[in-house]
C-alpha positions as a Markdown table, in Angstrom:
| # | Residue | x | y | z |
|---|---|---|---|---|
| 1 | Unk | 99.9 | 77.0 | 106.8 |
| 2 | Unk | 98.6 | 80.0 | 104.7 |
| 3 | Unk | 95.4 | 81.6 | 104.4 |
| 4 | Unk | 94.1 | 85.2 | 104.5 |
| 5 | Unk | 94.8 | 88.0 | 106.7 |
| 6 | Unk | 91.3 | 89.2 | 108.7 |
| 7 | Unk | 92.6 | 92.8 | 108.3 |
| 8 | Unk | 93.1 | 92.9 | 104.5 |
| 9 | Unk | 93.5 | 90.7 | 101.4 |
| 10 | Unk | 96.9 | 89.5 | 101.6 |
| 11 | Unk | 98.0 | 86.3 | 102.5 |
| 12 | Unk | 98.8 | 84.9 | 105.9 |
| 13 | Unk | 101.4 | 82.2 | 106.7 |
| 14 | Unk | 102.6 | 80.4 | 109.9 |
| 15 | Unk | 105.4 | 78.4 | 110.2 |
| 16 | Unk | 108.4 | 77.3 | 112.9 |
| 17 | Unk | 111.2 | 79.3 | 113.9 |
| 18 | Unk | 113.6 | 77.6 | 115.9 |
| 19 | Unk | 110.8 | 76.1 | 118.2 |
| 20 | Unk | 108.5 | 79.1 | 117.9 |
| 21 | Unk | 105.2 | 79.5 | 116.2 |
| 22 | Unk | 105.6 | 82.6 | 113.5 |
| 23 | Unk | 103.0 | 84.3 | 111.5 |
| 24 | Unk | 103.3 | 86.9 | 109.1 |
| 25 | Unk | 101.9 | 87.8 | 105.5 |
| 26 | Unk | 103.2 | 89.0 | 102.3 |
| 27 | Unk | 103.8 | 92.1 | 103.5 |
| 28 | Unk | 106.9 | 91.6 | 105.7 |
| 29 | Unk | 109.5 | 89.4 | 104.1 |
| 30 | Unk | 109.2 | 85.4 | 105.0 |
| 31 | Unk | 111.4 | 84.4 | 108.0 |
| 32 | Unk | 114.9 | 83.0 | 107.2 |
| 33 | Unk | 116.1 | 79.9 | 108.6 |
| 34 | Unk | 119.6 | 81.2 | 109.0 |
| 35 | Unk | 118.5 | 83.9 | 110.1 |
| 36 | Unk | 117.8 | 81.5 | 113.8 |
| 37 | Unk | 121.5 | 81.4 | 114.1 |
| 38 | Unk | 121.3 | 85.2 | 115.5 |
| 39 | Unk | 118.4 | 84.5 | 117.3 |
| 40 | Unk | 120.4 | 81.7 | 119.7 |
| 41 | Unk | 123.4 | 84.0 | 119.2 |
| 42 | Unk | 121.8 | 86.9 | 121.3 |
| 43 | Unk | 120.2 | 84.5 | 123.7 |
| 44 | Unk | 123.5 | 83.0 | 124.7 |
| 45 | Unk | 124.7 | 86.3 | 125.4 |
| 46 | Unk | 121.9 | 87.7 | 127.7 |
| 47 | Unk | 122.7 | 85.8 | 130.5 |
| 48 | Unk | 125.8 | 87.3 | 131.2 |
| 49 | Unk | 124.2 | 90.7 | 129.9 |
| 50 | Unk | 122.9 | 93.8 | 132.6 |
| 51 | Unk | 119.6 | 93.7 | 133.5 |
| 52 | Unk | 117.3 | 95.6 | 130.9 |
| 53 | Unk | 115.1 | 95.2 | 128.1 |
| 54 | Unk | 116.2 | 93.4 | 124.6 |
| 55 | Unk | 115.7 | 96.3 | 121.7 |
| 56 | Unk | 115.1 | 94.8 | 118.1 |
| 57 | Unk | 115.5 | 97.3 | 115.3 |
| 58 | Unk | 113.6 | 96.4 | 112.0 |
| 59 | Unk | 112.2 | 93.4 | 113.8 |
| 60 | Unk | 110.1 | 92.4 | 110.5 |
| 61 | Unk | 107.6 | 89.7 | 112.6 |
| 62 | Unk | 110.0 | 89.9 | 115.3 |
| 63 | Unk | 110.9 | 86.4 | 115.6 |
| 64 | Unk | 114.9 | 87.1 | 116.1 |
| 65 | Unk | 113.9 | 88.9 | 119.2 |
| 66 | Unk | 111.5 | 87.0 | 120.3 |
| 67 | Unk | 114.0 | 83.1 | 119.5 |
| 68 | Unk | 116.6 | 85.6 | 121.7 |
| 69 | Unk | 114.1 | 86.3 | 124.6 |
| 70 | Unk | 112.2 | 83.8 | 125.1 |
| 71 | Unk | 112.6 | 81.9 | 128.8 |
| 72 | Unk | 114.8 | 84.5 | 130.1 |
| 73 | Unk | 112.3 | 86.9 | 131.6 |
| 74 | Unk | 113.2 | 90.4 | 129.9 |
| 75 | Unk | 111.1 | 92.3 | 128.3 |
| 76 | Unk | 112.0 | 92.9 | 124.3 |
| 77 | Unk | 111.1 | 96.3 | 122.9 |
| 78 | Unk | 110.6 | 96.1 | 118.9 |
| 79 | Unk | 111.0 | 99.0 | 116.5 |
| 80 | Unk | 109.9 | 98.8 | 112.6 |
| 81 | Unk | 108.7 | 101.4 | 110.4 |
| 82 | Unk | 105.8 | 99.1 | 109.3 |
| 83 | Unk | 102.9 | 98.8 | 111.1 |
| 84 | Unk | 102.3 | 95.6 | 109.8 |
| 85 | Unk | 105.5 | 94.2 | 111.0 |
| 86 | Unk | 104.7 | 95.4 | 114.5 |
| 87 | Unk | 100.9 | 93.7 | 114.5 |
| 88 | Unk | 102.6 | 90.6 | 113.9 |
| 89 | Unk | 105.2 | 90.6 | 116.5 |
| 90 | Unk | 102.5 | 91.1 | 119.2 |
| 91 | Unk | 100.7 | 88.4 | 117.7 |
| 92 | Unk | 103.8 | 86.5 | 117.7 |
| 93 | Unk | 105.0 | 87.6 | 121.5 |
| 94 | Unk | 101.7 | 86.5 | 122.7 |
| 95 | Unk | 102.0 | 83.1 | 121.1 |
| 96 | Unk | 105.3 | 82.8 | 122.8 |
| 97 | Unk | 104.9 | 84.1 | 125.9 |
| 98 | Unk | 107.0 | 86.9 | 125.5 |
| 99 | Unk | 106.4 | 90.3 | 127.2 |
| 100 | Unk | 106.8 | 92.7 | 124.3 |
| 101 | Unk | 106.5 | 96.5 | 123.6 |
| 102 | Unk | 106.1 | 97.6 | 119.8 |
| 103 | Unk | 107.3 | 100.9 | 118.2 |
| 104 | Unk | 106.1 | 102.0 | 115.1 |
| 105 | Unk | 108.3 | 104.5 | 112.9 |
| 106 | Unk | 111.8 | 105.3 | 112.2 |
| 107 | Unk | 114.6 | 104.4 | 114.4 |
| 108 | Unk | 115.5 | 108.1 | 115.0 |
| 109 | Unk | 111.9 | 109.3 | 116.6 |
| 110 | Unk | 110.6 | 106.6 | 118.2 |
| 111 | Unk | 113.7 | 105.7 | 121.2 |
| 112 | Unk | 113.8 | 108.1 | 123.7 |
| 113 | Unk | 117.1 | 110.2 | 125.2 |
| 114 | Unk | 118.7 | 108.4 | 127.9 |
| 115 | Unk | 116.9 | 105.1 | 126.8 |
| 116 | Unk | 120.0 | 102.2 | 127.2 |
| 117 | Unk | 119.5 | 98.6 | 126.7 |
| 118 | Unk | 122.0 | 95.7 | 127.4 |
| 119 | Unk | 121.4 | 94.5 | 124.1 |
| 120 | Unk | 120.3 | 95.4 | 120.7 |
| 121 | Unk | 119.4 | 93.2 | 117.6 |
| 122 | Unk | 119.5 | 94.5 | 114.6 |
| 123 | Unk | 117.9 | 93.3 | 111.3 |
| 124 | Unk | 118.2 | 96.4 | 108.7 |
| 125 | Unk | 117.2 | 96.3 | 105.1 |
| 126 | Unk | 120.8 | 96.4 | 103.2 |
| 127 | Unk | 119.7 | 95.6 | 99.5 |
| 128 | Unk | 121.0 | 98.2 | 97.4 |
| 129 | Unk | 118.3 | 99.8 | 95.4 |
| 130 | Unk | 119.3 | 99.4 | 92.1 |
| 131 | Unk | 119.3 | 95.5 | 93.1 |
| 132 | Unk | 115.8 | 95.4 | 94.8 |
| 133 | Unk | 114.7 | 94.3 | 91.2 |
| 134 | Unk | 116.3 | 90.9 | 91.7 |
| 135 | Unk | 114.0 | 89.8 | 94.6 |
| 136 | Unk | 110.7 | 90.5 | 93.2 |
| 137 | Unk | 108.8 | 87.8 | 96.2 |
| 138 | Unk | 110.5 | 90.1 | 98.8 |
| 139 | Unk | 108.6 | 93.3 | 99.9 |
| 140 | Unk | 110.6 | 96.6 | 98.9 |
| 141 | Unk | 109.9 | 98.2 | 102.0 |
| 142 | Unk | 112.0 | 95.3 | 104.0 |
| 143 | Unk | 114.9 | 95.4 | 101.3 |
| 144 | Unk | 115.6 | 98.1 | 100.5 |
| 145 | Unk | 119.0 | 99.9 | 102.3 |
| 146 | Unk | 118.6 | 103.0 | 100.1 |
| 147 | Unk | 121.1 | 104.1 | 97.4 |
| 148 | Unk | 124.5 | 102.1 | 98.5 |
| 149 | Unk | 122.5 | 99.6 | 100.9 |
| 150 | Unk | 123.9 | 101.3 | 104.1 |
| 151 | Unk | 120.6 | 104.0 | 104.3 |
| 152 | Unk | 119.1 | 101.4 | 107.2 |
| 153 | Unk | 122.7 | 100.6 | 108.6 |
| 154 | Unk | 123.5 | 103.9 | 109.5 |
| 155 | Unk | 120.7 | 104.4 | 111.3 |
| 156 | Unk | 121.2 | 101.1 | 113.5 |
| 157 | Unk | 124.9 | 102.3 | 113.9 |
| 158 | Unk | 123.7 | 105.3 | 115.3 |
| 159 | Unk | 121.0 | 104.0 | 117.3 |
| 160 | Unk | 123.6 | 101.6 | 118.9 |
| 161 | Unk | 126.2 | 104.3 | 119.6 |
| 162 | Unk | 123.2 | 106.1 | 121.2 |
| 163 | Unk | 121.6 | 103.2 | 123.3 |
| 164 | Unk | 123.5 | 100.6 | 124.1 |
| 165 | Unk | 124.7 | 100.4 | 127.8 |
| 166 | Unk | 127.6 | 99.9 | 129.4 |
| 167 | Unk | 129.1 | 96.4 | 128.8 |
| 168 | Unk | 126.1 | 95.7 | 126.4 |
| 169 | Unk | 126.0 | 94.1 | 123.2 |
| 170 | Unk | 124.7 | 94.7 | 119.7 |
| 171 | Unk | 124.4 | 91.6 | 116.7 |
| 172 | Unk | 123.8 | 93.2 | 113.5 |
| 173 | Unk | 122.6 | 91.4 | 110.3 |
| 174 | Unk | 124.2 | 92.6 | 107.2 |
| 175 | Unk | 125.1 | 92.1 | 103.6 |
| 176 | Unk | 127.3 | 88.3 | 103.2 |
| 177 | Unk | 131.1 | 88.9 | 103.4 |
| 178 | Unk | 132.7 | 91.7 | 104.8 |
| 179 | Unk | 132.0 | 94.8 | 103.1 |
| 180 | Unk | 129.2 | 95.9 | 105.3 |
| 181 | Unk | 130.9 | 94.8 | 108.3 |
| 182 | Unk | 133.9 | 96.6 | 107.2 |
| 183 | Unk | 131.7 | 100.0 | 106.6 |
| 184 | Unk | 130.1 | 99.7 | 110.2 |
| 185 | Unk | 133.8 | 99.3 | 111.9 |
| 186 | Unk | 134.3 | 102.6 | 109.7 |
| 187 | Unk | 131.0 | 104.3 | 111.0 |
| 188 | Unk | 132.1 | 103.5 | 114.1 |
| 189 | Unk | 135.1 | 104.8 | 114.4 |
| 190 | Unk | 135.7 | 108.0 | 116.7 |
| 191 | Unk | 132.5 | 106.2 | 119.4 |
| 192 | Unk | 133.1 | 103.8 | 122.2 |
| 193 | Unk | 132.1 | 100.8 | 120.4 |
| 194 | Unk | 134.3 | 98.0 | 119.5 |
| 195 | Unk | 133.3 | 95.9 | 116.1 |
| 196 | Unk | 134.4 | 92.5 | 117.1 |
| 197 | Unk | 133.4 | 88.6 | 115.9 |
| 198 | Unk | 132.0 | 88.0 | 112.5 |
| 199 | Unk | 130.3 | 85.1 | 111.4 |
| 200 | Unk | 129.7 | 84.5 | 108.2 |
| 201 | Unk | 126.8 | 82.1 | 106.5 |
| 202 | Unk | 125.7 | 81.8 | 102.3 |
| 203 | Unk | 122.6 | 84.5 | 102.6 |
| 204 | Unk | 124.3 | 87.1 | 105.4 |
| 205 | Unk | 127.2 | 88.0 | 108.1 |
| 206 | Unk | 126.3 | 88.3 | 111.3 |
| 207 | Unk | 128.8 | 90.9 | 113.3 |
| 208 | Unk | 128.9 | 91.3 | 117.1 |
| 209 | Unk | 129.6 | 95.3 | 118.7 |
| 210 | Unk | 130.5 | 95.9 | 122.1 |
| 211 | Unk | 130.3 | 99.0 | 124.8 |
| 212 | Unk | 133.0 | 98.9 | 127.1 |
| 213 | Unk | 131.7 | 98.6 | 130.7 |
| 214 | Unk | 133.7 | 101.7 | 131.8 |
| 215 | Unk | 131.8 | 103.5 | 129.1 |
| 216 | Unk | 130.4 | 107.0 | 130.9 |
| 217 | Unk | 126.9 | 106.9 | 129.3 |
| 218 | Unk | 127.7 | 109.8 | 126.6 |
| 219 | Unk | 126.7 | 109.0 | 122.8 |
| 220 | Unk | 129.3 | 110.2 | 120.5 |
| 221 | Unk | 128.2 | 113.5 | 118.5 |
């Protein structure tokens, strides 16, 4: 279904997400199929998860978080620099029945000190900027990673190092294949966070961090 926005000109769409109803408009980019595979990926793992609230970073319409969430109970707390992105993921919590609280601005300002969740999703723009050209139906402002495609990733790495919890879990989407993964086990490196399973589909690789359970609640400087 598409037809226009009641806050603007540009065109809404709705469509299904791995069971959930998803709207969105040109301004965020259009839901990936694949992408459900993270969704049911992070859901698996909250039941064995602390208690807490599910962060999203760069939740776009927020349907990874909200595929991950939904029926468990938590709470998911979504972050995106776009305040479009974050009208649409209430939209889209509501819809689901999914208690959700939205963040709008960077990664860095808008999570508090001592803030820890038991798991973290996240979905950050890794299209390097001389390559933006070559996806001219995708919005730039949810492609593009910056210089080397790692701008976005490097501020998810840090957020993770910062606020994930003891024994909690992060599943970042990145670039396909393994040079992104590789340069997040390198980013890493020196913190408390292990860089574990990878798996890998046509259009991205999805890699799993951990935070030892023993791990004393101090972020790595």
């Amino acid at each position: 279904m598409v037809r226009r926005d009641s806050q603007g000109d540009s065109q809404m769409s709705a469509g299904n997400f791995g069971g959930l109803a998803i709207a969105y408009d040109d301004r965020l980019l259009a839901p990936r199929d694949w992408t459900q595979a993270q969704g049911r990926w992070a859901g698996e793992l909250l039941a064995d998860l602390p208690p807490g609230d599910v962060l999203e970073l760069y939740c776009g319409a927020g349907q990874i978080g909200l595929l991950a969430v939904a029926g468990s109970g938590r709470r998911l707390v979504c972050v995106d620099v776009n305040p479009v992105a974050t009208h649409y993921t209430r939209r889209n919590a509501e819809g689901a029945g999914v208690d959700v609280m939205t963040r709008t601005g960077s990664v860095h300002d808008v999570l508090g000190d001592g803030e820890v969740f038991p798991l973290i999703i996240a979905d950050p723009p890794w299209v390097p900027r001389a390559q933006v050209h070559a996806f001219p139906e995708d919005p730039r402002l949810a492609i593009d990673g910056g210089e080397d495609g790692l701008a976005r990733i490097r501020e998810c790495a840090a957020a993770i190092d910062g606020h994930l919890g003891p024994g909690g879990v992060a599943l970042a989407q990145l670039a396909p294949g393994d040079e992104q993964a590789d340069a997040v086990v390198d980013m890493t490196r020196g913190t408390s966070l292990v860089c574990g399973e990878r798996r890998y589909f046509e259009r991205g690789t999805l890699l799993r961090i951990d935070r030892p359970v023993d791990w004393g609640g101090q972020a790595s400087p």
